[in-house]
């Protein structure tokens, strides 16, 4: 059995036999997987009138603490949303009544972002379908293969400096 990346590697092998194109076997597959995964996750989020970044903000607030509340800086550190997108994302979520922003009680200049009841209800409804989508996407791997893949990806991420402190 072969995939698209095998075809690309074979073509490079014919055209440039002097070049070790083996890194493309991993990188090409990671890129293709990312595109396929992103498409499926976006479909699930859209069914709940969300996008990936909005889901990430709501999920980060939901899992962070019992108050479901963080500063914008804390949200950026704990989520996968970039600093440039956080203010715009919070504006949209606040307009939908899913989060509130209030002055911090401990820092006069700071702001706390908190899930509203509607935001909590939405993320609690989306999360099971999100996990089910991810599980479906990984169905071609055994539990042992999933664990090995997760461990290998963690090692690669850490080698590239993606670590928690």
CSV table of N, CA and C in Angstrom, one decimal:
chain,number,residue,atom,x,y,z
A,1,UNK,N,0.8,-1.2,0.0
A,1,UNK,CA,0.0,0.0,0.0
A,1,UNK,C,0.9,1.2,0.0
A,2,UNK,N,0.5,2.3,-0.7
A,2,UNK,CA,1.2,3.5,-0.8
A,2,UNK,C,0.3,4.7,-0.6
A,3,UNK,N,0.9,5.8,-0.2
A,3,UNK,CA,0.2,7.1,-0.1
A,3,UNK,C,0.8,8.1,-1.0
A,4,UNK,N,0.3,9.3,-1.0
A,4,UNK,CA,0.8,10.3,-1.9
A,4,UNK,C,2.3,10.6,-1.7
A,5,UNK,N,2.7,10.6,-0.4
A,5,UNK,CA,4.1,10.9,-0.1
A,5,UNK,C,5.0,9.9,-0.7
A,6,UNK,N,4.6,8.6,-0.7
A,6,UNK,CA,5.4,7.6,-1.4
A,6,UNK,C,5.6,7.9,-2.9
A,7,UNK,N,4.6,8.4,-3.5
A,7,UNK,CA,4.7,8.8,-4.9
A,7,UNK,C,5.7,10.0,-5.1
A,8,UNK,N,5.7,10.9,-4.2
A,8,UNK,CA,6.6,12.1,-4.2
A,8,UNK,C,8.0,11.6,-4.0
A,9,UNK,N,8.2,10.7,-3.0
A,9,UNK,CA,9.5,10.2,-2.8
A,9,UNK,C,10.1,9.4,-3.9
A,10,UNK,N,9.3,8.6,-4.6
A,10,UNK,CA,9.7,7.9,-5.7
A,10,UNK,C,10.1,8.8,-6.9
A,11,UNK,N,9.3,9.8,-7.1
A,11,UNK,CA,9.7,10.8,-8.1
A,11,UNK,C,11.0,11.5,-7.9
A,12,UNK,N,11.2,11.9,-6.6
A,12,UNK,CA,12.5,12.5,-6.3
A,12,UNK,C,13.6,11.5,-6.4
A,13,UNK,N,13.4,10.3,-6.1
A,13,UNK,CA,14.4,9.2,-6.2
A,13,UNK,C,14.8,9.1,-7.7
A,14,UNK,N,13.9,9.2,-8.6
A,14,UNK,CA,14.2,9.1,-10.0
A,14,UNK,C,14.9,10.4,-10.5
A,15,UNK,N,14.4,11.6,-10.1
A,15,UNK,CA,14.9,12.8,-10.6
A,15,UNK,C,16.2,13.3,-10.0
A,16,UNK,N,16.3,13.0,-8.7
A,16,UNK,CA,17.5,13.4,-7.9
A,16,UNK,C,18.0,12.2,-7.0
A,17,UNK,N,18.5,11.2,-7.6
A,17,UNK,CA,19.0,10.0,-6.8
A,17,UNK,C,20.1,10.4,-5.8
A,18,UNK,N,20.8,11.5,-6.1
A,18,UNK,CA,21.9,12.0,-5.2
A,18,UNK,C,21.4,12.6,-3.9
A,19,UNK,N,20.1,12.9,-3.9
A,19,UNK,CA,19.5,13.6,-2.7
A,19,UNK,C,18.8,12.7,-1.8
A,20,UNK,N,19.1,12.8,-0.5
A,20,UNK,CA,18.4,12.0,0.5
A,20,UNK,C,17.1,12.7,0.9
A,21,UNK,N,16.0,12.3,0.2
A,21,UNK,CA,14.7,13.0,0.5
A,21,UNK,C,14.0,12.4,1.6
A,22,UNK,N,14.6,11.5,2.4
A,22,UNK,CA,13.8,10.8,3.5
A,22,UNK,C,13.2,11.7,4.5
A,23,UNK,N,13.7,12.9,4.8
A,23,UNK,CA,12.9,13.8,5.7
A,23,UNK,C,11.5,14.1,5.2
A,24,UNK,N,11.4,14.1,3.8
A,24,UNK,CA,10.1,14.4,3.3
A,24,UNK,C,9.0,13.3,3.6
A,25,UNK,N,9.5,12.1,4.0
A,25,UNK,CA,8.6,11.1,4.3
A,25,UNK,C,7.8,11.5,5.6
A,26,UNK,N,8.5,12.1,6.5
A,26,UNK,CA,7.8,12.5,7.8
A,26,UNK,C,7.2,13.9,7.6
A,27,UNK,N,7.9,14.8,7.0
A,27,UNK,CA,7.3,16.2,6.9
A,27,UNK,C,6.1,16.2,6.0
A,28,UNK,N,6.2,15.5,4.9
A,28,UNK,CA,5.1,15.5,3.9
A,28,UNK,C,3.9,14.9,4.6
A,29,UNK,N,4.1,13.8,5.3
A,29,UNK,CA,2.9,13.2,6.0
A,29,UNK,C,2.3,14.1,7.1
A,30,UNK,N,3.2,14.7,7.8
A,30,UNK,CA,2.7,15.6,8.9
A,30,UNK,C,1.9,16.7,8.3
A,31,UNK,N,2.4,17.3,7.2
A,31,UNK,CA,1.7,18.4,6.5
A,31,UNK,C,0.3,17.9,6.0
A,32,UNK,N,0.3,16.8,5.3
A,32,UNK,CA,-1.0,16.2,4.8
A,32,UNK,C,-1.9,15.9,5.9
A,33,UNK,N,-1.4,15.3,7.0
A,33,UNK,CA,-2.3,15.0,8.2
A,33,UNK,C,-2.8,16.2,8.8
A,34,UNK,N,-2.0,17.2,8.9
A,34,UNK,CA,-2.5,18.5,9.5
A,34,UNK,C,-3.6,19.1,8.7
A,35,UNK,N,-3.5,19.0,7.3
A,35,UNK,CA,-4.6,19.5,6.5
A,35,UNK,C,-5.9,18.7,6.6
A,36,UNK,N,-5.7,17.4,6.6
A,36,UNK,CA,-6.9,16.5,6.8
A,36,UNK,C,-7.6,16.7,8.2
A,37,UNK,N,-6.7,16.8,9.2
A,37,UNK,CA,-7.2,16.9,10.6
A,37,UNK,C,-7.9,18.3,10.7
A,38,UNK,N,-7.3,19.3,10.2
A,38,UNK,CA,-7.9,20.7,10.3
A,38,UNK,C,-9.2,20.7,9.7
A,39,UNK,N,-9.4,20.1,8.5
A,39,UNK,CA,-10.7,20.1,7.8
A,39,UNK,C,-11.7,19.5,8.6
A,40,UNK,N,-11.4,18.3,9.2
A,40,UNK,CA,-12.4,17.6,10.0
A,40,UNK,C,-12.8,18.4,11.3
A,41,UNK,N,-11.8,18.9,12.0
A,41,UNK,CA,-12.0,19.7,13.2
A,41,UNK,C,-12.8,21.0,12.9
A,42,UNK,N,-12.5,21.6,11.8
A,42,UNK,CA,-13.3,22.8,11.4
A,42,UNK,C,-14.7,22.5,11.2
A,43,UNK,N,-15.0,21.4,10.6
A,43,UNK,CA,-16.3,20.9,10.3
A,43,UNK,C,-17.1,20.8,11.6
A,44,UNK,N,-16.5,20.1,12.6
A,44,UNK,CA,-17.1,20.0,13.9
A,44,UNK,C,-17.4,21.3,14.6
A,45,UNK,N,-16.4,22.2,14.6
A,45,UNK,CA,-16.5,23.5,15.2
A,45,UNK,C,-17.6,24.3,14.5
A,46,UNK,N,-17.7,24.3,13.2
A,46,UNK,CA,-18.7,25.0,12.5
A,46,UNK,C,-20.1,24.5,12.8
A,47,UNK,N,-20.3,23.3,13.1
A,47,UNK,CA,-21.6,22.8,13.5
A,47,UNK,C,-22.0,23.4,14.8
A,48,UNK,N,-21.1,24.0,15.6
A,48,UNK,CA,-21.4,24.6,16.8
A,48,UNK,C,-21.2,26.1,16.7
A,49,UNK,N,-21.1,26.7,15.5
A,49,UNK,CA,-20.9,28.1,15.2
A,49,UNK,C,-19.6,28.6,15.9
A,50,UNK,N,-18.5,27.8,15.8
A,50,UNK,CA,-17.2,28.2,16.3
A,50,UNK,C,-16.2,28.0,15.3
A,51,UNK,N,-15.0,28.6,15.5
A,51,UNK,CA,-13.8,28.3,14.7
A,51,UNK,C,-12.8,27.7,15.7
A,52,UNK,N,-11.7,27.3,15.2
A,52,UNK,CA,-10.7,26.7,16.0
A,52,UNK,C,-10.2,27.6,17.1
A,53,UNK,N,-9.9,28.8,16.8
A,53,UNK,CA,-9.3,29.7,17.8
A,53,UNK,C,-10.4,30.0,18.9
A,54,UNK,N,-11.6,30.1,18.6
A,54,UNK,CA,-12.7,30.3,19.6
A,54,UNK,C,-12.8,29.1,20.4
A,55,UNK,N,-12.8,27.9,19.8
A,55,UNK,CA,-12.9,26.7,20.6
A,55,UNK,C,-11.7,26.7,21.6
A,56,UNK,N,-10.5,27.0,21.1
A,56,UNK,CA,-9.3,26.9,21.9
A,56,UNK,C,-9.4,27.8,23.1
A,57,UNK,N,-9.9,29.1,22.9
A,57,UNK,CA,-10.1,30.0,24.1
A,57,UNK,C,-11.1,29.4,25.1
A,58,UNK,N,-12.3,29.0,24.6
A,58,UNK,CA,-13.3,28.5,25.5
A,58,UNK,C,-12.8,27.2,26.2
A,59,UNK,N,-12.1,26.3,25.5
A,59,UNK,CA,-11.6,25.1,26.1
A,59,UNK,C,-10.5,25.4,27.2
A,60,UNK,N,-9.7,26.4,26.9
A,60,UNK,CA,-8.6,26.8,27.8
A,60,UNK,C,-9.2,27.4,29.1
A,61,UNK,N,-10.2,28.2,28.9
A,61,UNK,CA,-10.9,28.7,30.1
A,61,UNK,C,-11.5,27.6,30.9
A,62,UNK,N,-12.1,26.7,30.2
A,62,UNK,CA,-12.9,25.6,30.9
A,62,UNK,C,-11.9,24.7,31.7
A,63,UNK,N,-10.7,24.4,31.2
A,63,UNK,CA,-9.8,23.5,31.8
A,63,UNK,C,-8.9,24.1,32.8
A,64,UNK,N,-8.8,25.5,32.8
A,64,UNK,CA,-7.7,26.1,33.5
A,64,UNK,C,-7.9,26.1,35.1
A,65,UNK,N,-9.1,26.4,35.5
A,65,UNK,CA,-9.3,26.5,37.0
A,65,UNK,C,-10.8,26.4,37.3
A,66,UNK,N,-11.1,26.3,38.5
A,66,UNK,CA,-12.6,26.2,38.9
A,66,UNK,C,-13.4,27.4,38.6
A,67,UNK,N,-12.7,28.6,38.5
A,67,UNK,CA,-13.5,29.8,38.2
A,67,UNK,C,-13.6,30.0,36.7
A,68,UNK,N,-12.9,29.2,35.9
A,68,UNK,CA,-12.9,29.3,34.4
A,68,UNK,C,-12.5,30.7,34.0
A,69,UNK,N,-11.5,31.2,34.6
A,69,UNK,CA,-11.1,32.6,34.4
A,69,UNK,C,-9.5,32.7,34.3
A,70,UNK,N,-9.1,33.6,33.4
A,70,UNK,CA,-7.7,33.8,33.2
A,70,UNK,C,-7.5,35.3,32.7
A,71,UNK,N,-6.3,35.8,32.8
A,71,UNK,CA,-5.9,37.0,32.2
A,71,UNK,C,-5.7,36.8,30.7
A,72,UNK,N,-5.8,37.8,29.8
A,72,UNK,CA,-5.5,37.6,28.4
A,72,UNK,C,-4.1,37.0,28.2
A,73,UNK,N,-3.1,37.4,29.0
A,73,UNK,CA,-1.7,36.8,28.9
A,73,UNK,C,-1.7,35.4,29.3
A,74,UNK,N,-2.5,35.0,30.4
A,74,UNK,CA,-2.6,33.6,30.8
A,74,UNK,C,-3.3,32.8,29.7
A,75,UNK,N,-4.2,33.4,29.0
A,75,UNK,CA,-4.9,32.7,27.9
A,75,UNK,C,-3.9,32.4,26.8
A,76,UNK,N,-3.1,33.3,26.5
A,76,UNK,CA,-2.1,33.1,25.4
A,76,UNK,C,-1.1,32.1,25.8
A,77,UNK,N,-0.6,32.0,27.0
A,77,UNK,CA,0.3,31.0,27.5
A,77,UNK,C,-0.3,29.6,27.5
A,78,UNK,N,-1.6,29.5,27.8
A,78,UNK,CA,-2.2,28.2,28.0
A,78,UNK,C,-2.9,27.7,26.8
A,79,UNK,N,-3.1,28.5,25.8
A,79,UNK,CA,-3.8,28.1,24.6
A,79,UNK,C,-2.9,28.1,23.4
A,80,UNK,N,-3.6,27.9,22.2
A,80,UNK,CA,-2.8,27.8,21.0
A,80,UNK,C,-3.2,29.1,20.1
A,81,UNK,N,-3.7,30.1,20.8
A,81,UNK,CA,-4.1,31.3,20.1
A,81,UNK,C,-2.9,32.3,20.2
A,82,UNK,N,-2.5,33.0,19.1
A,82,UNK,CA,-1.4,33.9,19.1
A,82,UNK,C,-1.8,35.2,19.7
A,83,UNK,N,-0.9,36.0,20.2
A,83,UNK,CA,-1.1,37.3,20.9
A,83,UNK,C,-1.9,38.2,20.0
A,84,UNK,N,-1.6,38.2,18.7
A,84,UNK,CA,-2.2,39.1,17.7
A,84,UNK,C,-3.7,38.8,17.6
A,85,UNK,N,-4.1,37.6,17.8
A,85,UNK,CA,-5.5,37.2,17.6
A,85,UNK,C,-6.3,37.2,18.9
A,86,UNK,N,-5.7,37.3,20.0
A,86,UNK,CA,-6.4,37.1,21.3
A,86,UNK,C,-7.5,38.3,21.5
A,87,UNK,N,-7.1,39.5,21.3
A,87,UNK,CA,-8.1,40.6,21.6
A,87,UNK,C,-9.3,40.5,20.6
A,88,UNK,N,-9.0,40.3,19.4
A,88,UNK,CA,-10.1,40.1,18.4
A,88,UNK,C,-11.0,38.9,18.7
A,89,UNK,N,-10.4,37.8,19.1
A,89,UNK,CA,-11.1,36.6,19.5
A,89,UNK,C,-12.0,36.9,20.7
A,90,UNK,N,-11.4,37.6,21.7
A,90,UNK,CA,-12.2,37.9,22.9
A,90,UNK,C,-13.3,38.9,22.6
A,91,UNK,N,-13.1,39.8,21.7
A,91,UNK,CA,-14.2,40.7,21.3
A,91,UNK,C,-15.3,40.0,20.8
A,92,UNK,N,-15.1,39.0,19.9
A,92,UNK,CA,-16.1,38.2,19.3
A,92,UNK,C,-16.8,37.3,20.3
A,93,UNK,N,-16.1,36.7,21.1
A,93,UNK,CA,-16.7,35.8,22.1
A,93,UNK,C,-17.5,36.6,23.2
A,94,UNK,N,-17.0,37.8,23.5
A,94,UNK,CA,-17.8,38.6,24.4
A,94,UNK,C,-19.1,39.1,23.8
A,95,UNK,N,-19.0,39.5,22.5
A,95,UNK,CA,-20.2,40.0,21.8
A,95,UNK,C,-21.3,38.9,21.7
A,96,UNK,N,-20.8,37.6,21.7
A,96,UNK,CA,-21.8,36.5,21.7
A,96,UNK,C,-22.2,36.1,23.1
A,97,UNK,N,-21.7,36.7,24.1
A,97,UNK,CA,-22.1,36.4,25.4
A,97,UNK,C,-21.5,35.1,26.0
A,98,UNK,N,-20.3,34.7,25.4
A,98,UNK,CA,-19.7,33.5,25.8
A,98,UNK,C,-18.6,33.7,26.9
A,99,UNK,N,-18.0,34.9,26.9
A,99,UNK,CA,-17.1,35.3,27.9
A,99,UNK,C,-17.4,36.7,28.4
A,100,UNK,N,-16.8,37.1,29.6
A,100,UNK,CA,-16.9,38.5,30.0
A,100,UNK,C,-15.4,38.9,30.3
A,101,UNK,N,-15.2,40.2,30.2
A,101,UNK,CA,-13.9,40.8,30.6
A,101,UNK,C,-14.2,41.8,31.7
A,102,UNK,N,-13.5,41.6,32.8
A,102,UNK,CA,-13.7,42.6,33.9
A,102,UNK,C,-12.4,42.9,34.5
A,103,UNK,N,-12.3,44.1,35.1
A,103,UNK,CA,-11.0,44.5,35.7
A,103,UNK,C,-10.7,43.5,36.8
A,104,UNK,N,-9.4,43.3,36.9
A,104,UNK,CA,-8.8,42.4,37.9
A,104,UNK,C,-9.0,42.9,39.2
A,105,UNK,N,-9.3,42.1,40.2
A,105,UNK,CA,-9.5,42.5,41.6
A,105,UNK,C,-8.1,42.7,42.2
A,106,UNK,N,-7.1,42.1,41.7
A,106,UNK,CA,-5.8,42.1,42.3
A,106,UNK,C,-4.8,43.0,41.5
A,107,UNK,N,-5.1,43.4,40.3
A,107,UNK,CA,-4.2,44.2,39.5
A,107,UNK,C,-5.1,45.2,38.8
A,108,UNK,N,-4.9,46.5,39.2
A,108,UNK,CA,-5.7,47.6,38.7
A,108,UNK,C,-5.7,47.8,37.2
A,109,UNK,N,-4.5,47.4,36.6
A,109,UNK,CA,-4.4,47.5,35.2
A,109,UNK,C,-4.8,46.3,34.4
A,110,UNK,N,-5.0,45.2,35.1
A,110,UNK,CA,-5.3,43.9,34.5
A,110,UNK,C,-6.7,43.6,34.2
A,111,UNK,N,-7.0,42.6,33.4
A,111,UNK,CA,-8.3,42.2,33.1
A,111,UNK,C,-8.4,40.7,33.3
A,112,UNK,N,-9.6,40.2,33.8
A,112,UNK,CA,-9.9,38.8,33.9
A,112,UNK,C,-10.9,38.4,32.8
A,113,UNK,N,-10.7,37.4,32.1
A,113,UNK,CA,-11.6,36.8,31.1
A,113,UNK,C,-12.2,35.6,31.7
A,114,UNK,N,-13.5,35.6,31.7
A,114,UNK,CA,-14.3,34.5,32.4
A,114,UNK,C,-15.3,33.9,31.5
A,115,UNK,N,-15.5,32.6,31.5
A,115,UNK,CA,-16.6,32.0,30.8
A,115,UNK,C,-17.9,32.4,31.4
A,116,UNK,N,-18.9,32.7,30.6
A,116,UNK,CA,-20.3,32.9,31.1
A,116,UNK,C,-20.9,31.5,31.1
A,117,UNK,N,-22.1,31.5,31.7
A,117,UNK,CA,-22.9,30.2,31.7
A,117,UNK,C,-23.1,29.7,30.3
A,118,UNK,N,-23.4,30.6,29.3
A,118,UNK,CA,-23.6,30.2,27.9
A,118,UNK,C,-22.3,29.7,27.4
A,119,UNK,N,-21.2,30.3,27.7
A,119,UNK,CA,-19.9,29.8,27.2
A,119,UNK,C,-19.5,28.4,27.8
A,120,UNK,N,-19.8,28.3,29.1
A,120,UNK,CA,-19.6,27.0,29.7
A,120,UNK,C,-20.5,25.9,29.1
A,121,UNK,N,-21.7,26.2,28.9
A,121,UNK,CA,-22.7,25.2,28.3
A,121,UNK,C,-22.2,24.9,26.9
A,122,UNK,N,-21.7,25.9,26.1
A,122,UNK,CA,-21.3,25.6,24.7
A,122,UNK,C,-20.1,24.7,24.7
A,123,UNK,N,-19.0,25.0,25.5
A,123,UNK,CA,-17.8,24.2,25.5
A,123,UNK,C,-18.1,22.8,26.0
A,124,UNK,N,-19.0,22.7,27.0
A,124,UNK,CA,-19.3,21.4,27.5
A,124,UNK,C,-20.1,20.5,26.4
A,125,UNK,N,-20.8,21.2,25.5
A,125,UNK,CA,-21.5,20.5,24.4
A,125,UNK,C,-20.6,20.2,23.3
A,126,UNK,N,-19.6,21.0,23.0
A,126,UNK,CA,-18.7,20.8,21.9
A,126,UNK,C,-17.6,19.8,22.2
A,127,UNK,N,-17.1,19.8,23.4
A,127,UNK,CA,-16.0,19.0,23.8
A,127,UNK,C,-16.2,17.5,23.5
A,128,UNK,N,-17.3,16.9,23.8
A,128,UNK,CA,-17.5,15.5,23.5
A,128,UNK,C,-17.4,15.2,22.0
A,129,UNK,N,-18.0,16.1,21.2
A,129,UNK,CA,-17.9,15.9,19.7
A,129,UNK,C,-16.5,16.1,19.2
A,130,UNK,N,-15.8,17.0,19.8
A,130,UNK,CA,-14.4,17.2,19.4
A,130,UNK,C,-13.6,16.0,19.7
A,131,UNK,N,-13.7,15.4,20.9
A,131,UNK,CA,-12.9,14.3,21.2
A,131,UNK,C,-13.3,13.1,20.4
A,132,UNK,N,-14.6,12.9,20.1
A,132,UNK,CA,-15.1,11.9,19.2
A,132,UNK,C,-14.5,12.0,17.8
A,133,UNK,N,-14.4,13.3,17.3
A,133,UNK,CA,-13.8,13.5,16.0
A,133,UNK,C,-12.4,13.1,16.0
A,134,UNK,N,-11.6,13.5,17.0
A,134,UNK,CA,-10.2,13.1,17.1
A,134,UNK,C,-10.1,11.6,17.2
A,135,UNK,N,-10.9,11.0,18.0
A,135,UNK,CA,-10.9,9.5,18.1
A,135,UNK,C,-11.1,8.8,16.7
A,136,UNK,N,-12.1,9.4,16.0
A,136,UNK,CA,-12.4,8.8,14.7
A,136,UNK,C,-11.2,9.0,13.7
A,137,UNK,N,-10.6,10.1,13.8
A,137,UNK,CA,-9.4,10.4,12.9
A,137,UNK,C,-8.2,9.4,13.3
A,138,UNK,N,-8.2,9.0,14.5
A,138,UNK,CA,-7.1,8.1,14.9
A,138,UNK,C,-7.5,6.6,14.9
A,139,UNK,N,-8.6,6.3,14.4
A,139,UNK,CA,-9.2,4.9,14.4
A,139,UNK,C,-8.3,4.0,13.7
A,140,UNK,N,-7.5,4.4,12.7
A,140,UNK,CA,-6.6,3.5,12.0
A,140,UNK,C,-5.4,3.1,12.8
A,141,UNK,N,-5.2,3.6,14.0
A,141,UNK,CA,-4.1,3.2,14.8
A,141,UNK,C,-4.5,2.5,16.1
A,142,UNK,N,-3.8,1.5,16.5
A,142,UNK,CA,-4.1,0.8,17.8
A,142,UNK,C,-3.7,1.7,18.9
A,143,UNK,N,-4.1,1.3,20.1
A,143,UNK,CA,-3.8,2.1,21.3
A,143,UNK,C,-2.3,2.2,21.5
A,144,UNK,N,-1.6,1.1,21.2
A,144,UNK,CA,-0.1,1.1,21.4
A,144,UNK,C,0.5,2.0,20.3
A,145,UNK,N,0.0,2.0,19.1
A,145,UNK,CA,0.5,2.9,18.0
A,145,UNK,C,0.2,4.4,18.4
A,146,UNK,N,-0.9,4.6,18.9
A,146,UNK,CA,-1.2,6.0,19.3
A,146,UNK,C,-0.2,6.5,20.4
A,147,UNK,N,0.0,5.7,21.4
A,147,UNK,CA,1.0,6.0,22.4
A,147,UNK,C,2.4,6.3,21.9
A,148,UNK,N,2.8,5.4,21.0
A,148,UNK,CA,4.2,5.5,20.4
A,148,UNK,C,4.2,6.8,19.6
A,149,UNK,N,3.2,7.1,18.8
A,149,UNK,CA,3.1,8.3,18.0
A,149,UNK,C,3.2,9.5,18.8
A,150,UNK,N,2.3,9.5,19.9
A,150,UNK,CA,2.3,10.7,20.8
A,150,UNK,C,3.7,10.9,21.4
A,151,UNK,N,4.3,9.8,21.8
A,151,UNK,CA,5.7,10.0,22.4
A,151,UNK,C,6.7,10.5,21.4
A,152,UNK,N,6.6,10.0,20.2
A,152,UNK,CA,7.6,10.5,19.2
A,152,UNK,C,7.3,11.9,18.8
A,153,UNK,N,6.1,12.3,18.7
A,153,UNK,CA,5.8,13.7,18.4
A,153,UNK,C,6.2,14.6,19.6
A,154,UNK,N,6.0,14.2,20.8
A,154,UNK,CA,6.5,15.0,22.0
A,154,UNK,C,8.0,15.1,21.9
A,155,UNK,N,8.7,14.1,21.6
A,155,UNK,CA,10.2,14.2,21.6
A,155,UNK,C,10.6,15.2,20.5
A,156,UNK,N,9.9,15.1,19.3
A,156,UNK,CA,10.2,16.1,18.3
A,156,UNK,C,9.9,17.5,18.7
A,157,UNK,N,8.8,17.7,19.3
A,157,UNK,CA,8.4,19.1,19.7
A,157,UNK,C,9.4,19.6,20.7
A,158,UNK,N,9.8,18.7,21.7
A,158,UNK,CA,10.8,19.2,22.7
A,158,UNK,C,12.1,19.5,22.1
A,159,UNK,N,12.5,18.7,21.1
A,159,UNK,CA,13.8,18.9,20.4
A,159,UNK,C,13.8,20.3,19.7
A,160,UNK,N,12.6,20.7,19.3
A,160,UNK,CA,12.5,22.0,18.7
A,160,UNK,C,12.2,23.2,19.6
A,161,UNK,N,12.3,22.9,20.9
A,161,UNK,CA,12.1,23.9,21.9
A,161,UNK,C,10.7,24.1,22.5
A,162,UNK,N,9.8,23.3,22.1
A,162,UNK,CA,8.4,23.4,22.6
A,162,UNK,C,8.3,22.7,23.9
A,163,UNK,N,8.6,23.3,25.0
A,163,UNK,CA,8.6,22.7,26.3
A,163,UNK,C,7.8,23.6,27.3
A,164,UNK,N,7.2,23.0,28.3
A,164,UNK,CA,6.7,23.8,29.4
A,164,UNK,C,7.7,24.0,30.4
A,165,UNK,N,7.6,25.1,31.1
A,165,UNK,CA,8.6,25.3,32.2
A,165,UNK,C,8.0,25.3,33.5
